[in-house]
Short mmCIF file of C-alpha atoms in Angstrom, two decimals:
data_model
loop_
_atom_site.label_atom_id
_atom_site.label_comp_id
_atom_site.label_asym_id
_atom_site.label_seq_id
_atom_site.Cartn_x
_atom_site.Cartn_y
_atom_site.Cartn_z
CA SER A 1 -29.79 -43.60 35.66
CA PRO A 2 -27.74 -41.63 33.05
CA PRO A 3 -26.66 -38.08 33.98
CA PRO A 4 -28.80 -35.24 32.62
CA PRO A 5 -27.63 -33.79 29.24
CA GLN A 6 -25.13 -30.94 29.51
CA PRO A 7 -25.04 -27.80 27.29
CA SER A 8 -22.69 -28.06 24.32
CA PRO A 9 -19.24 -26.59 25.16
CA LEU A 10 -19.30 -24.98 21.73
CA HIS A 11 -22.25 -22.81 22.77
CA LEU A 12 -20.71 -22.03 26.14
CA ARG A 13 -17.70 -20.47 24.41
CA LEU A 14 -19.71 -18.00 22.36
CA PRO A 15 -18.93 -14.40 23.39
CA PRO A 16 -21.79 -11.91 23.49
CA THR A 17 -22.30 -10.01 20.26
CA SER A 18 -21.20 -6.40 20.54
CA THR A 19 -22.26 -3.49 18.37
CA TYR A 20 -20.45 -0.21 18.19
CA PRO A 21 -21.95 3.18 17.32
CA SER A 22 -21.00 4.66 13.98
CA THR A 23 -18.72 7.68 13.89
CA SER A 24 -20.21 11.01 12.92
CA THR A 25 -19.90 12.52 9.46
CA TYR A 26 -17.65 15.49 8.83
CA PRO A 27 -18.94 18.68 7.21
CA SER A 28 -16.72 19.97 4.44
CA THR A 29 -15.64 23.58 4.16
CA THR A 30 -16.16 23.80 0.41
CA THR A 31 -18.35 21.41 -1.58
CA TYR A 32 -18.38 21.16 -5.36
CA PRO A 33 -21.20 19.45 -7.28
CA SER A 34 -20.17 16.20 -8.92
CA THR A 35 -21.48 14.44 -12.00
CA THR A 36 -20.08 11.10 -10.97
CA THR A 37 -22.09 8.09 -12.06
CA PHE A 38 -20.90 5.79 -9.29
CA PRO A 39 -23.93 4.06 -7.72
CA PRO A 40 -24.22 4.12 -3.96
CA PRO A 41 -22.37 1.21 -2.34
CA PRO A 42 -24.55 -1.82 -1.57
CA PRO A 43 -25.51 -2.39 2.07
CA THR A 44 -23.10 -4.47 4.07
CA PRO A 45 -24.43 -8.05 4.12
CA PRO A 46 -25.20 -9.45 7.57
CA PRO A 47 -22.45 -11.63 9.05
CA PRO A 48 -22.99 -15.39 8.97
CA PRO A 49 -24.32 -17.00 12.14
CA ARG A 50 -21.65 -16.96 14.80
CA VAL A 51 -22.18 -20.64 15.69
CA THR A 52 -21.31 -21.65 12.12
CA SER A 53 -18.09 -19.62 12.12
CA VAL A 54 -17.06 -21.07 15.47
CA ILE A 55 -17.75 -24.62 14.31
CA ILE A 56 -15.65 -24.07 11.20
CA ARG A 57 -12.83 -22.56 13.23
CA VAL A 58 -12.86 -25.37 15.81
CA LEU A 59 -12.80 -28.03 13.11
CA SER A 60 -9.96 -26.21 11.38
CA GLN A 61 -7.98 -26.04 14.62
CA GLN A 62 -8.56 -29.76 15.22
CA GLN A 63 -7.26 -30.53 11.74
CA ASP A 64 -4.19 -28.34 12.32
CA ASN A 65 -3.49 -30.02 15.66
CA ASN A 66 -3.66 -33.44 14.05
CA THR A 67 -1.27 -32.61 11.19
CA THR A 68 1.78 -30.37 11.32
CA THR A 69 2.96 -27.24 13.05
CA THR A 70 2.07 -23.89 11.53
CA MET A 71 4.28 -21.82 9.29
CA SER A 72 4.83 -19.15 11.94
CA GLU A 73 5.98 -21.79 14.47
CA GLN A 74 8.57 -23.10 12.03
CA LYS A 75 9.95 -19.69 11.05
CA PRO A 76 12.51 -18.99 13.83
CA GLU A 77 14.28 -22.33 13.44
CA GLN A 78 14.30 -22.04 9.65
CA LYS A 79 15.78 -18.55 9.80
CA ALA A 80 18.55 -19.67 12.17
CA VAL A 81 19.58 -22.36 9.70
CA LEU A 82 19.34 -19.98 6.73
CA ASP A 83 21.56 -17.43 8.45
CA ARG A 84 24.49 -19.89 8.42
CA TYR A 85 24.38 -19.95 4.61
CA MET A 86 23.76 -16.25 4.15
CA ARG A 87 27.04 -15.56 5.96
CA LEU A 88 29.01 -17.50 3.35
CA PRO A 89 31.22 -15.18 1.26
CA ILE A 90 30.72 -14.90 -2.49
CA PRO A 91 33.46 -14.29 -5.10
CA ASP A 92 34.76 -10.78 -5.67
CA ASN A 93 33.09 -8.77 -8.42
CA LYS A 94 29.97 -10.92 -8.26
CA CYS A 95 26.60 -9.96 -6.82
CA GLN A 96 23.00 -11.09 -6.75
CA ALA A 97 20.48 -8.74 -8.38
CA MET A 98 16.79 -9.20 -7.49
CA TYR A 99 14.68 -7.94 -10.43
CA ILE A 100 11.27 -6.69 -9.17
CA TRP A 101 8.21 -5.73 -11.20
CA VAL A 102 4.46 -5.05 -10.98
CA ASP A 103 2.43 -8.00 -12.26
CA GLY A 104 -0.78 -8.15 -14.30
CA THR A 105 -3.02 -7.27 -11.36
CA GLY A 106 -1.51 -3.79 -11.08
CA GLU A 107 -1.35 -4.37 -7.31
CA HIS A 108 1.08 -7.20 -6.62
CA LEU A 109 4.81 -7.58 -7.14
CA ARG A 110 6.94 -10.40 -8.55
CA ALA A 111 10.68 -10.91 -8.26
CA LYS A 112 13.50 -13.17 -9.39
CA THR A 113 17.28 -13.13 -9.03
CA ARG A 114 20.26 -13.35 -11.36
CA THR A 115 24.01 -13.32 -10.79
CA LEU A 116 26.02 -10.41 -12.16
CA ASN A 117 29.76 -10.54 -12.82
CA PHE A 118 30.17 -6.90 -11.83
CA ILE A 119 28.89 -4.50 -9.20
CA PRO A 120 26.35 -2.15 -10.83
CA LYS A 121 26.27 1.51 -9.90
CA SER A 122 23.39 2.58 -12.14
CA PRO A 123 20.33 0.83 -13.65
CA THR A 124 21.63 1.71 -17.12
CA GLU A 125 24.48 -0.78 -16.56
CA LEU A 126 22.10 -3.67 -15.94
CA PRO A 127 21.04 -6.11 -18.66
CA ILE A 128 17.46 -6.37 -19.90
CA TRP A 129 15.94 -9.65 -18.74
CA ASN A 130 12.67 -11.49 -19.35
CA PHE A 131 10.09 -13.67 -17.61
CA ASP A 132 7.06 -15.85 -18.30
CA GLY A 133 4.26 -13.34 -18.65
CA SER A 134 1.62 -16.07 -18.99
CA SER A 135 2.17 -16.86 -15.30
CA THR A 136 1.75 -13.24 -14.16
CA GLY A 137 -1.28 -12.20 -16.22
CA GLN A 138 0.81 -10.18 -18.68
CA ALA A 139 1.04 -12.43 -21.77
CA GLU A 140 -0.42 -15.49 -23.46
CA GLY A 141 1.26 -18.86 -23.23
CA SER A 142 1.83 -18.96 -27.01
CA ASN A 143 3.87 -15.73 -26.83
CA SER A 144 4.85 -15.51 -23.18
CA ASP A 145 8.18 -13.65 -22.99
CA VAL A 146 7.89 -10.24 -21.31
CA TYR A 147 10.94 -7.98 -21.00
CA LEU A 148 12.26 -6.45 -17.78
CA HIS A 149 13.89 -3.03 -18.21
CA PRO A 150 15.81 -1.91 -15.09
CA VAL A 151 14.89 1.64 -14.05
CA ALA A 152 15.99 2.02 -10.40
CA ILE A 153 18.53 0.30 -8.17
CA TYR A 154 18.61 -0.09 -4.36
CA LYS A 155 20.79 -1.78 -1.77
CA ASP A 156 19.55 -5.20 -0.69
CA PRO A 157 18.80 -5.26 3.10
CA PHE A 158 18.33 -9.05 3.10
CA ARG A 159 21.44 -10.31 1.30
CA LEU A 160 23.54 -7.29 2.30
CA GLY A 161 27.00 -6.72 0.84
CA GLU A 162 27.07 -5.53 -2.77
CA ASN A 163 23.81 -7.25 -3.66
CA LYS A 164 21.07 -5.15 -5.26
CA LEU A 165 17.32 -4.76 -5.62
CA VAL A 166 16.36 -3.69 -9.14
CA LEU A 167 13.00 -2.10 -9.95
CA CYS A 168 11.91 -2.81 -13.53
CA GLU A 169 9.39 -1.71 -16.14
CA THR A 170 7.68 -4.43 -18.17
CA TYR A 171 7.44 -4.51 -21.98
CA LYS A 172 5.67 -6.90 -24.34
CA HIS A 173 7.18 -8.81 -27.26
CA ASN A 174 6.50 -5.87 -29.58
CA LYS A 175 8.48 -3.57 -27.23
CA LYS A 176 5.33 -1.75 -26.09
CA PRO A 177 4.62 -1.35 -22.35
CA THR A 178 2.39 -3.92 -20.71
CA GLY A 179 -1.05 -2.92 -19.50
CA THR A 180 0.11 -2.42 -15.90
CA ASN A 181 3.30 -0.53 -16.77
CA HIS A 182 2.09 2.94 -15.78
CA ARG A 183 5.58 4.25 -15.14
CA TYR A 184 6.44 5.06 -18.74
CA ARG A 185 3.56 7.58 -19.05
CA CYS A 186 4.36 9.01 -15.63
CA VAL A 187 7.94 9.70 -16.73
CA ASP A 188 6.65 11.71 -19.68
CA ALA A 189 4.42 13.87 -17.45
CA MET A 190 7.21 14.47 -14.93
CA LYS A 191 9.65 15.58 -17.62
CA ARG A 192 7.16 18.07 -19.04
CA ALA A 193 6.45 19.53 -15.59
CA SER A 194 10.05 19.49 -14.37
CA ASP A 195 10.31 23.29 -14.38
CA GLN A 196 7.62 23.40 -11.64
CA HIS A 197 9.50 20.87 -9.48
CA PRO A 198 6.52 18.76 -8.32
CA TRP A 199 7.08 17.25 -4.88
CA PHE A 200 5.13 14.34 -3.43
CA GLY A 201 4.76 12.65 -0.07
CA MET A 202 2.65 9.50 0.13
CA GLU A 203 1.19 7.98 3.30
CA GLN A 204 0.85 4.23 2.75
CA GLU A 205 -1.68 2.58 5.07
CA TYR A 206 -1.85 -1.21 5.34
CA THR A 207 -3.24 -3.98 7.55
CA LEU A 208 -1.30 -6.88 9.07
CA LEU A 209 -3.00 -10.29 8.98
CA ASP A 210 -2.25 -13.74 10.35
CA ILE A 211 -1.58 -16.38 7.72
CA ASP A 212 -5.26 -17.33 8.03
CA ASN A 213 -6.10 -13.76 6.81
CA HIS A 214 -7.52 -12.80 10.22
CA PRO A 215 -6.35 -9.35 11.45
CA LEU A 216 -3.20 -9.72 13.54
CA GLY A 217 -3.92 -9.67 17.27
CA TRP A 218 -7.71 -9.69 16.92
CA PRO A 219 -9.71 -12.24 18.95
CA LYS A 220 -10.37 -15.28 16.78
CA ASN A 221 -13.99 -15.51 17.90
CA GLY A 222 -14.90 -11.85 18.05
CA PHE A 223 -13.70 -8.28 17.73
CA PRO A 224 -11.41 -5.97 19.69
CA GLY A 225 -12.83 -2.96 21.51
CA PRO A 226 -14.06 0.01 19.47
CA GLN A 227 -11.66 2.36 17.73
CA GLY A 228 -10.12 5.09 19.81
CA PRO A 229 -7.07 3.85 21.77
CA TYR A 230 -5.16 2.34 18.83
CA TYR A 231 -4.04 5.35 16.76
CA CYS A 232 -0.37 6.00 17.60
CA GLY A 233 -0.98 3.68 20.54
CA VAL A 234 1.56 2.14 22.89
CA GLY A 235 1.14 -1.18 24.70
CA SER A 236 0.50 -4.82 23.87
CA ASN A 237 -3.26 -4.35 24.18
CA LYS A 238 -3.27 -1.46 21.70
CA VAL A 239 -0.81 -2.26 18.91
CA TYR A 240 -0.08 -5.49 17.06
CA GLY A 241 2.91 -6.17 14.81
CA ARG A 242 5.32 -3.42 15.85
CA ASP A 243 8.33 -5.68 15.16
CA VAL A 244 7.31 -5.90 11.50
CA VAL A 245 6.98 -2.12 11.32
CA GLU A 246 10.36 -1.43 12.89
CA ALA A 247 12.13 -4.00 10.70
CA HIS A 248 10.53 -2.52 7.57
CA TYR A 249 11.48 1.03 8.57
CA ARG A 250 15.13 0.08 9.00
CA ALA A 251 15.17 -1.97 5.77
CA CYS A 252 13.87 1.04 3.82
CA LEU A 253 16.54 3.33 5.27
CA TYR A 254 19.26 0.80 4.44
CA ALA A 255 18.00 0.34 0.88
CA GLY A 256 18.07 4.07 0.16
CA ILE A 257 14.32 4.76 0.16
CA ASN A 258 13.34 8.22 1.36
CA ILE A 259 11.04 6.93 4.11
CA SER A 260 10.10 9.73 6.49
CA GLY A 261 8.06 8.09 9.26
CA GLU A 262 5.57 5.49 10.49
CA ASN A 263 2.73 5.20 12.99
CA ALA A 264 -0.03 2.89 14.20
CA GLU A 265 -3.38 3.71 12.62
CA VAL A 266 -6.98 4.00 13.86
CA MET A 267 -7.98 0.36 13.35
CA PRO A 268 -6.00 -2.18 15.40
CA ALA A 269 -3.41 -4.07 13.26
CA GLN A 270 -3.45 -1.20 10.78
CA TRP A 271 -0.27 0.83 10.23
CA GLU A 272 1.09 3.56 8.01
CA PHE A 273 4.48 4.57 6.67
CA GLN A 274 5.29 7.76 4.81
CA VAL A 275 7.65 8.17 1.85
CA GLY A 276 8.80 11.60 0.71
CA PRO A 277 9.27 14.34 -0.07
CA CYS A 278 10.25 12.97 -3.47
CA GLU A 279 10.44 14.89 -6.72
CA GLY A 280 9.04 13.53 -9.97
CA ILE A 281 9.30 9.86 -10.86
CA THR A 282 11.27 9.02 -7.68
CA MET A 283 7.99 9.07 -5.74
CA GLY A 284 6.57 6.06 -7.55
CA ASP A 285 9.88 4.20 -7.57
CA ASP A 286 10.46 4.57 -3.83
CA LEU A 287 6.87 3.72 -2.90
CA TRP A 288 6.79 0.53 -4.97
CA MET A 289 10.13 -0.59 -3.56
CA ALA A 290 8.94 0.20 -0.02
CA ARG A 291 5.92 -2.02 -0.66
CA TYR A 292 8.19 -4.83 -1.84
CA LEU A 293 10.27 -4.54 1.33
CA LEU A 294 7.11 -4.57 3.47
CA HIS A 295 5.90 -7.84 1.92
CA ARG A 296 9.39 -9.33 2.10
CA VAL A 297 9.92 -8.37 5.75
CA SER A 298 6.51 -9.79 6.63
CA GLU A 299 7.60 -13.16 5.24
CA ASP A 300 10.25 -13.32 7.96
CA PHE A 301 7.62 -12.77 10.66
CA GLY A 302 5.06 -15.19 9.20
CA VAL A 303 2.40 -12.49 8.69
CA VAL A 304 0.53 -11.18 5.65
CA VAL A 305 0.25 -7.58 4.44
CA SER A 306 -3.08 -6.43 3.01
CA LEU A 307 -3.44 -3.24 0.96
CA ASP A 308 -7.20 -3.68 0.67
CA PRO A 309 -8.83 -0.25 1.16
CA LYS A 310 -11.61 -1.69 3.37
CA PRO A 311 -10.33 -4.99 4.81
CA ILE A 312 -12.96 -5.19 7.58
CA PRO A 313 -16.52 -4.05 6.79
CA GLY A 314 -18.50 -2.16 9.38
CA ASP A 315 -17.46 0.48 11.90
CA TRP A 316 -13.74 0.24 11.19
CA ASN A 317 -11.49 2.66 9.30
CA GLY A 318 -10.40 1.78 5.80
CA ALA A 319 -6.89 2.17 4.39
CA GLY A 320 -5.76 4.90 2.01
CA MET A 321 -2.67 6.39 0.45
CA HIS A 322 -3.08 10.08 1.22
CA THR A 323 -0.91 12.06 -1.19
CA ASN A 324 0.73 15.39 -0.35
CA PHE A 325 1.57 17.54 -3.35
CA SER A 326 3.26 20.87 -4.01
CA THR A 327 5.01 22.86 -6.72
CA THR A 328 7.58 25.63 -6.44
CA GLY A 329 4.79 28.18 -6.65
CA MET A 330 2.92 26.59 -3.74
CA ARG A 331 6.04 26.47 -1.59
CA ASP A 332 6.96 30.12 -2.28
CA PRO A 333 5.63 33.03 -0.16
CA ASN A 334 1.88 33.54 -0.66
CA GLY A 335 1.77 30.15 -2.35
CA ILE A 336 -1.75 29.67 -0.95
CA THR A 337 -2.97 31.33 -4.15
CA ASP A 338 -1.46 28.54 -6.24
CA ILE A 339 -2.88 25.96 -3.83
CA GLU A 340 -6.39 27.37 -4.27
CA LYS A 341 -5.99 27.37 -8.05
CA ALA A 342 -4.89 23.73 -7.92
CA ILE A 343 -7.95 22.79 -5.84
CA ASP A 344 -10.21 24.47 -8.37
CA LYS A 345 -8.62 22.44 -11.18
CA LEU A 346 -9.01 19.23 -9.17
CA SER A 347 -12.69 19.98 -8.57
CA ARG A 348 -13.32 19.90 -12.34
CA HIS A 349 -11.72 16.46 -12.81
CA HIS A 350 -13.08 14.51 -9.84
CA ILE A 351 -14.23 11.46 -11.83
CA ARG A 352 -10.92 11.16 -13.70
CA HIS A 353 -9.01 11.16 -10.43
CA ILE A 354 -11.33 8.64 -8.77
CA LYS A 355 -10.75 6.25 -11.68
CA ALA A 356 -6.97 6.68 -11.34
CA TYR A 357 -6.96 6.25 -7.58
CA ASP A 358 -7.48 2.48 -7.37
CA PRO A 359 -6.71 -0.44 -9.72
CA LYS A 360 -10.42 -1.10 -10.36
CA GLU A 361 -11.23 2.48 -11.43
CA GLY A 362 -13.13 3.36 -8.25
CA LYS A 363 -14.80 0.08 -7.39
CA ASP A 364 -12.35 -0.68 -4.59
CA ASN A 365 -12.46 2.86 -3.25
CA GLU A 366 -16.26 3.10 -3.09
CA ARG A 367 -16.15 0.65 -0.16
CA ARG A 368 -13.90 3.13 1.65
CA LEU A 369 -14.99 6.64 0.50
CA THR A 370 -18.37 6.69 2.23
CA GLY A 371 -18.20 10.03 4.05
CA LEU A 372 -17.54 8.16 7.31
CA HIS A 373 -14.34 7.13 9.10
CA GLU A 374 -12.30 10.21 8.08
CA THR A 375 -13.19 10.01 4.39
CA SER A 376 -15.11 12.12 1.90
CA SER A 377 -17.92 10.69 -0.23
CA ILE A 378 -16.85 9.19 -3.54
CA HIS A 379 -19.78 11.03 -5.16
CA ASP A 380 -18.67 14.58 -4.24
CA PHE A 381 -15.58 16.75 -4.32
CA SER A 382 -14.82 18.87 -1.27
CA ALA A 383 -11.97 20.85 0.25
CA GLY A 384 -11.29 22.37 3.65
CA VAL A 385 -8.70 23.47 6.17
CA ALA A 386 -7.66 20.72 8.62
CA ASN A 387 -10.77 18.71 7.63
CA ARG A 388 -10.11 14.98 7.27
CA GLY A 389 -13.61 14.45 5.92
CA CYS A 390 -12.78 16.34 2.71
CA SER A 391 -11.39 15.22 -0.64
CA ILE A 392 -8.60 17.80 -0.32
CA ARG A 393 -7.24 18.92 3.04
CA ILE A 394 -5.22 22.09 3.51
CA PRO A 395 -3.15 21.57 6.68
CA ARG A 396 -3.71 24.15 9.39
CA GLY A 397 -0.07 25.25 9.30
CA VAL A 398 -0.24 25.80 5.54
CA ALA A 399 -3.31 28.02 5.90
CA GLU A 400 -1.58 30.06 8.60
CA ASP A 401 1.73 30.38 6.71
CA LYS A 402 -0.07 30.93 3.38
CA GLN A 403 2.36 28.58 1.64
CA GLY A 404 3.15 24.87 1.50
CA TYR A 405 1.18 21.95 0.05
CA LEU A 406 -2.21 20.24 -0.24
CA GLU A 407 -3.23 16.73 0.76
CA ASP A 408 -5.37 14.60 -1.58
CA ARG A 409 -7.11 12.09 0.70
CA ARG A 410 -8.88 10.13 -2.05
CA PRO A 411 -6.24 7.60 -3.28
CA SER A 412 -6.82 4.08 -1.97
CA SER A 413 -4.17 2.02 -0.22
CA ASN A 414 -3.77 -0.24 -3.27
CA ALA A 415 -3.48 2.62 -5.78
CA ASP A 416 -0.55 2.71 -8.21
CA PRO A 417 1.68 5.62 -7.10
CA TYR A 418 2.69 6.23 -10.72
CA MET A 419 -0.95 6.77 -11.72
CA VAL A 420 -1.66 8.99 -8.70
CA SER A 421 1.36 11.23 -9.19
CA GLU A 422 0.85 11.37 -12.97
CA VAL A 423 -2.80 12.48 -12.84
CA LEU A 424 -2.00 15.15 -10.24
CA VAL A 425 0.71 16.59 -12.46
CA ARG A 426 -1.42 16.46 -15.60
CA THR A 427 -4.35 18.20 -13.88
CA ILE A 428 -2.48 20.80 -11.84
CA CYS A 429 0.76 21.46 -13.73
CA LEU A 430 -0.02 20.65 -17.36
CA ASP A 431 -3.68 21.78 -17.40
CA GLU A 432 -4.77 18.66 -19.22
#
């Protein structure tokens, strides 16, 4: 007689479903009423049935096994071959200049290279170039040329030698800035506030993903353990992607970016690097170039960088770009008075700042600013000493020394640093 039917191996592989308790909310020291019209975020939809996701993943793996090797498996051999060519010398007084710009999304970067017959020392020496704006969401096909105006120059940590990375502003055919060129307005604000010497420090959080957009190091059929051991963690079971982080850190230092640190964040596969202190327009320039280097370094490791402010729904921390800000008055003795005045000004412009703090005018950030997971609510403005559940945090050391800086915790991880720094200066320094 035939053997009795056996359970499907697919079902045998299903891990038990785990739920994790939500973190507690944080009371704020000072709460200001808000007139924001943002609706409450919709409830998180239930996940699809686990059996379906496993079936899809198994079928995908079977297809991969029957075709070719993955991109990450091919990378080491490809890079070894490439290195032979990258060591070839180039003629004297020639260099490769990688022109880099923000595309029509306001979030992503594009780049292309040209040969120069001289070694540039300043962006003013570099020629204006152009590109096909219809392919980047910045022009129509019938009038597609968009101009690249060099504004900052950095050493190239990939090609080495005298080769350069060139950050550019984008301008339309009529010589007006494109819709995502927020630098030109930021420059104006920084010049008008230059006598107050505004300093910035930005903390860029991000998440590393496999090329299938699954968080790096996470179980393919489930979730890692709850948050707690991962922040500033050490060990292969606590941090994922440290090689990418270390390579990016060194590349930033080589390029000339004022990077000041890095650390593993609360959610596994989430990291942060800090740029600053930078004065004026340099903050936005250095942060955008540091983002370019992060994406470029990740190519070499076959991983993907996500700047989504809430990449994983549920009981997991989101990603922000906390911004530290100060003026000469704040940094001087008894500067706490100027800090408190700045917080009062910020409280009266909460909606304007929320709209400037992510590319979708708050829609991205409302998934993150829920009042949970070390965030304030998007609907309210609050401030407090050493309180990471507030809109504005005054560090404990600043409160004790009565001088220093404030931290705006509202900007999202995909915010434009030019827009963030500009609106802070216009509200606090220019009283606009």
